[in-house]
Coordinates of C-alpha atoms and ligand atoms in Angstrom, one line a residue:
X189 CA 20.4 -12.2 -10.2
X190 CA 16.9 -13.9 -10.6
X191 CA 14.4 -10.4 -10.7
X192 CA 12.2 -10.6 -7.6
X193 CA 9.1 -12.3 -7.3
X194 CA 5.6 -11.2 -5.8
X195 CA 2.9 -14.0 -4.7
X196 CA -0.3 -12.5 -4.0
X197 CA -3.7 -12.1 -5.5
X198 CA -3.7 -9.5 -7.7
X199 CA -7.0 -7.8 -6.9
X200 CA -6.6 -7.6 -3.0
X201 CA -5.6 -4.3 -1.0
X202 CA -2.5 -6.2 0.8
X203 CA -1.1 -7.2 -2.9
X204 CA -1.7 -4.1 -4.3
X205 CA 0.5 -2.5 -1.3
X206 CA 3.1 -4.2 -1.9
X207 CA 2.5 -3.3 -6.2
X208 CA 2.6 0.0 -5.6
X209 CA 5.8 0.3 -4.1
X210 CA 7.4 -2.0 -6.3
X211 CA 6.1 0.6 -8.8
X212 CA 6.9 3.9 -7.1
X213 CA 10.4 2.3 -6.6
X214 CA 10.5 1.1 -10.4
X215 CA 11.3 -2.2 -9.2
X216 CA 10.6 -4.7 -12.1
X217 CA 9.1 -7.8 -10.6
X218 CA 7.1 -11.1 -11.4
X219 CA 3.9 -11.6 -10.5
X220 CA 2.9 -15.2 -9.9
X221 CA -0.9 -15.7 -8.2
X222 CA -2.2 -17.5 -5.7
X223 CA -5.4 -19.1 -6.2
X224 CA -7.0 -17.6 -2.8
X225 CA -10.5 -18.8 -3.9
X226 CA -9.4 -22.2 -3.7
X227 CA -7.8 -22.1 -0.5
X228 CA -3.9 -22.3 -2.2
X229 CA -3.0 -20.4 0.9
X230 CA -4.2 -22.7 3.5
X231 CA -2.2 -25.1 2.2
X232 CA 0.8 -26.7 4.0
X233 CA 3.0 -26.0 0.7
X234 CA 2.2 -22.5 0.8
X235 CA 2.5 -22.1 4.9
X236 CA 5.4 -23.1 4.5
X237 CA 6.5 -19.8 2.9
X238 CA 4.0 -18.0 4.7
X239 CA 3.0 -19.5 8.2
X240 CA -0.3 -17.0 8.8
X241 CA -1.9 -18.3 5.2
X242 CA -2.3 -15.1 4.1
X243 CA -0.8 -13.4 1.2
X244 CA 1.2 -11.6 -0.3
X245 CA 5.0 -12.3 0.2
X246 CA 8.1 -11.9 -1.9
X247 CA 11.0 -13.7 -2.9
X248 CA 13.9 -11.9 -3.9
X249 CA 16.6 -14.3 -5.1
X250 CA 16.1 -16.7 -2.4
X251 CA 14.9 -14.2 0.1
X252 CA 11.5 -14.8 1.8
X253 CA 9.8 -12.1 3.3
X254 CA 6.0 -11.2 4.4
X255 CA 3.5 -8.7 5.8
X256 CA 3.3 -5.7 3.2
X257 CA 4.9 -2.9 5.5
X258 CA 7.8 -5.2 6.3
X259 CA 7.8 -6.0 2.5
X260 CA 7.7 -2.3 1.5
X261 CA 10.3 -1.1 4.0
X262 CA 12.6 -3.8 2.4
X263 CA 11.9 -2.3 -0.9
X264 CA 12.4 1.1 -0.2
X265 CA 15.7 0.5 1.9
X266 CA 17.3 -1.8 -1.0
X267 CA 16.6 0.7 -3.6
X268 CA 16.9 4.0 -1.8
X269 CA 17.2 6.1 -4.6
X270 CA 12.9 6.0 -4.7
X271 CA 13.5 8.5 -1.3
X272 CA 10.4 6.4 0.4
X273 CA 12.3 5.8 3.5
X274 CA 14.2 8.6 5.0
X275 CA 18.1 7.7 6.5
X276 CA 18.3 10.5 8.2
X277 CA 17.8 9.6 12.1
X278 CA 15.4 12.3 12.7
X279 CA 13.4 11.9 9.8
X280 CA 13.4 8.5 10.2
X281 CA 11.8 8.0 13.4
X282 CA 9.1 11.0 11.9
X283 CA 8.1 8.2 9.4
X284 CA 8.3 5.3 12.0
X285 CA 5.8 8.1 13.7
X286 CA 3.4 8.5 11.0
X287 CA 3.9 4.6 10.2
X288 CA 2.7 4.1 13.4
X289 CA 0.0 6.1 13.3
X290 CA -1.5 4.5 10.3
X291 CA -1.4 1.0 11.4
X292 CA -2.4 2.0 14.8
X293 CA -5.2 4.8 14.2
X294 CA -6.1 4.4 10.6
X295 CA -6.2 0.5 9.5
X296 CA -7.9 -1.3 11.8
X297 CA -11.6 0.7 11.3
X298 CA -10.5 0.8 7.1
X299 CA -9.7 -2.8 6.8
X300 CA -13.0 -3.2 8.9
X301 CA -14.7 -1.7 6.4
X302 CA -13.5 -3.2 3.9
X303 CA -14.0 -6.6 5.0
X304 CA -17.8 -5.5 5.4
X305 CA -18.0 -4.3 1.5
X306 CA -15.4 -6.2 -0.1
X307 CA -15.2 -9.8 1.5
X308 CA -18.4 -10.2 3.2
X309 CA -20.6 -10.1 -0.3
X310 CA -18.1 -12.5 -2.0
X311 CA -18.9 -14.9 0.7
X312 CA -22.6 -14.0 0.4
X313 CA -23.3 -12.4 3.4
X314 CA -24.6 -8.8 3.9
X315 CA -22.4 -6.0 5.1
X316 CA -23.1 -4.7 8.5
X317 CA -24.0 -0.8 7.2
X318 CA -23.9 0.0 11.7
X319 CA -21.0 -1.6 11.7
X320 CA -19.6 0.8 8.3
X321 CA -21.2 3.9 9.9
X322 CA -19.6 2.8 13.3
X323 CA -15.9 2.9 12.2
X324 CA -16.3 5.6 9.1
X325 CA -17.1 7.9 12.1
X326 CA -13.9 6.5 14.4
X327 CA -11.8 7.7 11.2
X328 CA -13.1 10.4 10.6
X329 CA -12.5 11.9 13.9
X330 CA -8.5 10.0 13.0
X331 CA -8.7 12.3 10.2
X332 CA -9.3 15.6 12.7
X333 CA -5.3 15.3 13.7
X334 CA -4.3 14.0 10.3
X335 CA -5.9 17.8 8.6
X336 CA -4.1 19.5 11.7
X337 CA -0.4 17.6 10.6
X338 CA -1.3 17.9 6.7
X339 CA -2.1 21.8 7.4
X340 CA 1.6 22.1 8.8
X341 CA 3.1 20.1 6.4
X342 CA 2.8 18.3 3.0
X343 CA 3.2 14.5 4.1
X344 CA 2.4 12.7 7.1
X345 CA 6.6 12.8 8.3
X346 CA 7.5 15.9 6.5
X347 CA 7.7 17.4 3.4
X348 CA 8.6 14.5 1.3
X349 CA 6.4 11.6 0.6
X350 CA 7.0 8.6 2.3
X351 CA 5.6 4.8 2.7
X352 CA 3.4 6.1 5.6
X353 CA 2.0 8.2 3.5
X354 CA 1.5 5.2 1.0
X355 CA 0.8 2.6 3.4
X356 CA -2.9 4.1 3.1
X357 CA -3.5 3.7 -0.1
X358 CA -5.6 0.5 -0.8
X359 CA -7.8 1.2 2.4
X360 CA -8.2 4.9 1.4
X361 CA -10.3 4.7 -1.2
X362 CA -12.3 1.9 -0.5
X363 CA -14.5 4.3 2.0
X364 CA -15.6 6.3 -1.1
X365 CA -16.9 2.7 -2.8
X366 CA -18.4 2.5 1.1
X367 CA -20.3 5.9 0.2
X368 CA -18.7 8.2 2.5
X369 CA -16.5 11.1 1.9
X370 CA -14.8 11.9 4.4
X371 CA -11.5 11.7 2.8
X372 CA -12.3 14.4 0.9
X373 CA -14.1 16.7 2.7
X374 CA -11.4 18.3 5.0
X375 CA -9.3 20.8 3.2
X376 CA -5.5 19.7 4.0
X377 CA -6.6 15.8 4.0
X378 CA -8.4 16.0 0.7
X379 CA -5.4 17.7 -1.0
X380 CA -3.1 14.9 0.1
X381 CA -5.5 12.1 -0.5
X382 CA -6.2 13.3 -4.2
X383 CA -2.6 13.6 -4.8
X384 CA -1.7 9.8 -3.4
X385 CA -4.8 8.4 -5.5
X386 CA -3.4 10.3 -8.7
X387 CA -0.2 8.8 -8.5
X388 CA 0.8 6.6 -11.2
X389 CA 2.1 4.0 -9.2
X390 CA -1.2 3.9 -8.0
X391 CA -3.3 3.9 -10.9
X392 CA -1.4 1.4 -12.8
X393 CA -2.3 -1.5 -11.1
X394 CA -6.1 -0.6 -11.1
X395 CA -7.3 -4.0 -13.0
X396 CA -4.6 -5.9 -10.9
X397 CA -1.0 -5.9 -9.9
X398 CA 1.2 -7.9 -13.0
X399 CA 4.5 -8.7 -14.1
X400 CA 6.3 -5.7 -14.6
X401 CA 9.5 -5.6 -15.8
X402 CA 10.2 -2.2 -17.1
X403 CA 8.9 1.0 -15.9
Ligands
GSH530 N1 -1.0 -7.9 7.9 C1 -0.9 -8.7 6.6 C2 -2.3 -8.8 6.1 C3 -2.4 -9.7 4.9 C4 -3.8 -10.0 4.5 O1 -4.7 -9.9 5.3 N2 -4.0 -10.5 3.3 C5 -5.3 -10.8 2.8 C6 -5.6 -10.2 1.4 S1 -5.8 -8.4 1.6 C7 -5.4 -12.3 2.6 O2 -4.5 -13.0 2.2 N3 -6.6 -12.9 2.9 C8 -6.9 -14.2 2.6 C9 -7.5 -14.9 3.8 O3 -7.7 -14.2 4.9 O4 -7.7 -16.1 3.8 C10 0.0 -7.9 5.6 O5 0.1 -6.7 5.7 O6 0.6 -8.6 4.8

């Protein structure tokens, strides 16, 4: 069986995702890049694989697949020995709980942000620092109920860590590089943000996700 293969760019938070879990899950995989700078994704080749133009996806023997959270949940439910993705019914729909949470309350004022101070300067425009305030404030009243959950328990759908708690990862940390600290100024949220930010799976793709084919 051909070992699975991630197309992304290697230095972008949606790639990096998608890394992370491979890595938490000690999934080897190949990393091939796609040349966003020049548009590689645009192309009709490429949309092909991926209709939106955006990356990453996998291919796992044949397999297509998109959209990190999709990607990750197929990760952690092929390889559920990594515990990501709770089978239990009750605990599942906790993590579908938290997982919606994230994507609903969390990621659209962090990926804002991070357009503003990643994407915007490489395009040679100026981020929108109202803009930044604006939606650092919206999360940080997010983060309110997240210290109230974290204060009950040690993960966003329990006790054990799960991809909600890791689907916030490459966002996370980019409000610190926007200058605010608000992930770690509330007690229960600052203990579980530092712990998700030292995890090796997390630090081992800092330069850029690779090939990895032993763990
Ligand atoms: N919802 C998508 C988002 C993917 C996405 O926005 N990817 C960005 C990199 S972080 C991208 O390919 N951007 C290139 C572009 O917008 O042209 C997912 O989770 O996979």
């Amino acid at each position: 069986m051909a070992v699975l293969k991630l197309y992304g760019a290697p230095r972008t938070t949606s790639t990096r995702r998608v890394g992370t879990v491979l890595h938490a899950a000690k999934v080897p995989f190949e990393f091939i890049e796609i040349d966003i700078r020049n548009g590689e994704h645009k192309k009709a080749a490429y949309r092909e694989k991926l209709p939106f133009g955006l990356t990453p996806y996998i291919d796992d023997d044949g397999f297509l697949l998109y959209e990190t959270r999709a990607i990750c949940r197929y990760i952690a439910a092929k390889y559920p020995a990594c515990g990501l993705l709770p089978t239990d019914s009750k605990q599942y729909v906790l993590f579908e709980q938290a997982a919606s949470v994230e994507v609903t309350h969390f990621d659209p004022s962090a990926s804002l942000v991070g357009w503003e101070i990643r994407v915007k300067p490489r395009q040679g425009l100026k981020p929108d620092q109202t803009l930044i305030d604006k939606e650092i404030a919206a999360i940080d009243k997010t983060l309110d109920a997240y210290e109230m959950i974290l204060g009950r328990q040690k993960y966003l759908a329990g006790d054990v860590l799960t991809l909600a708690d890791l689907f916030h990862l490459p966002y996370a940390p980019l409000l610190a590089t926007a200058g605010s600290d608000i992930m770690t100024r509330k007690p229960n949220v600052a203990r579980w943000y530092n712990e998700l930010t030292s995890m090796p799976s997390w630090l081992a793709f800092e330069d850029g996700v690779r090939t990895t084919l032993q763990y």
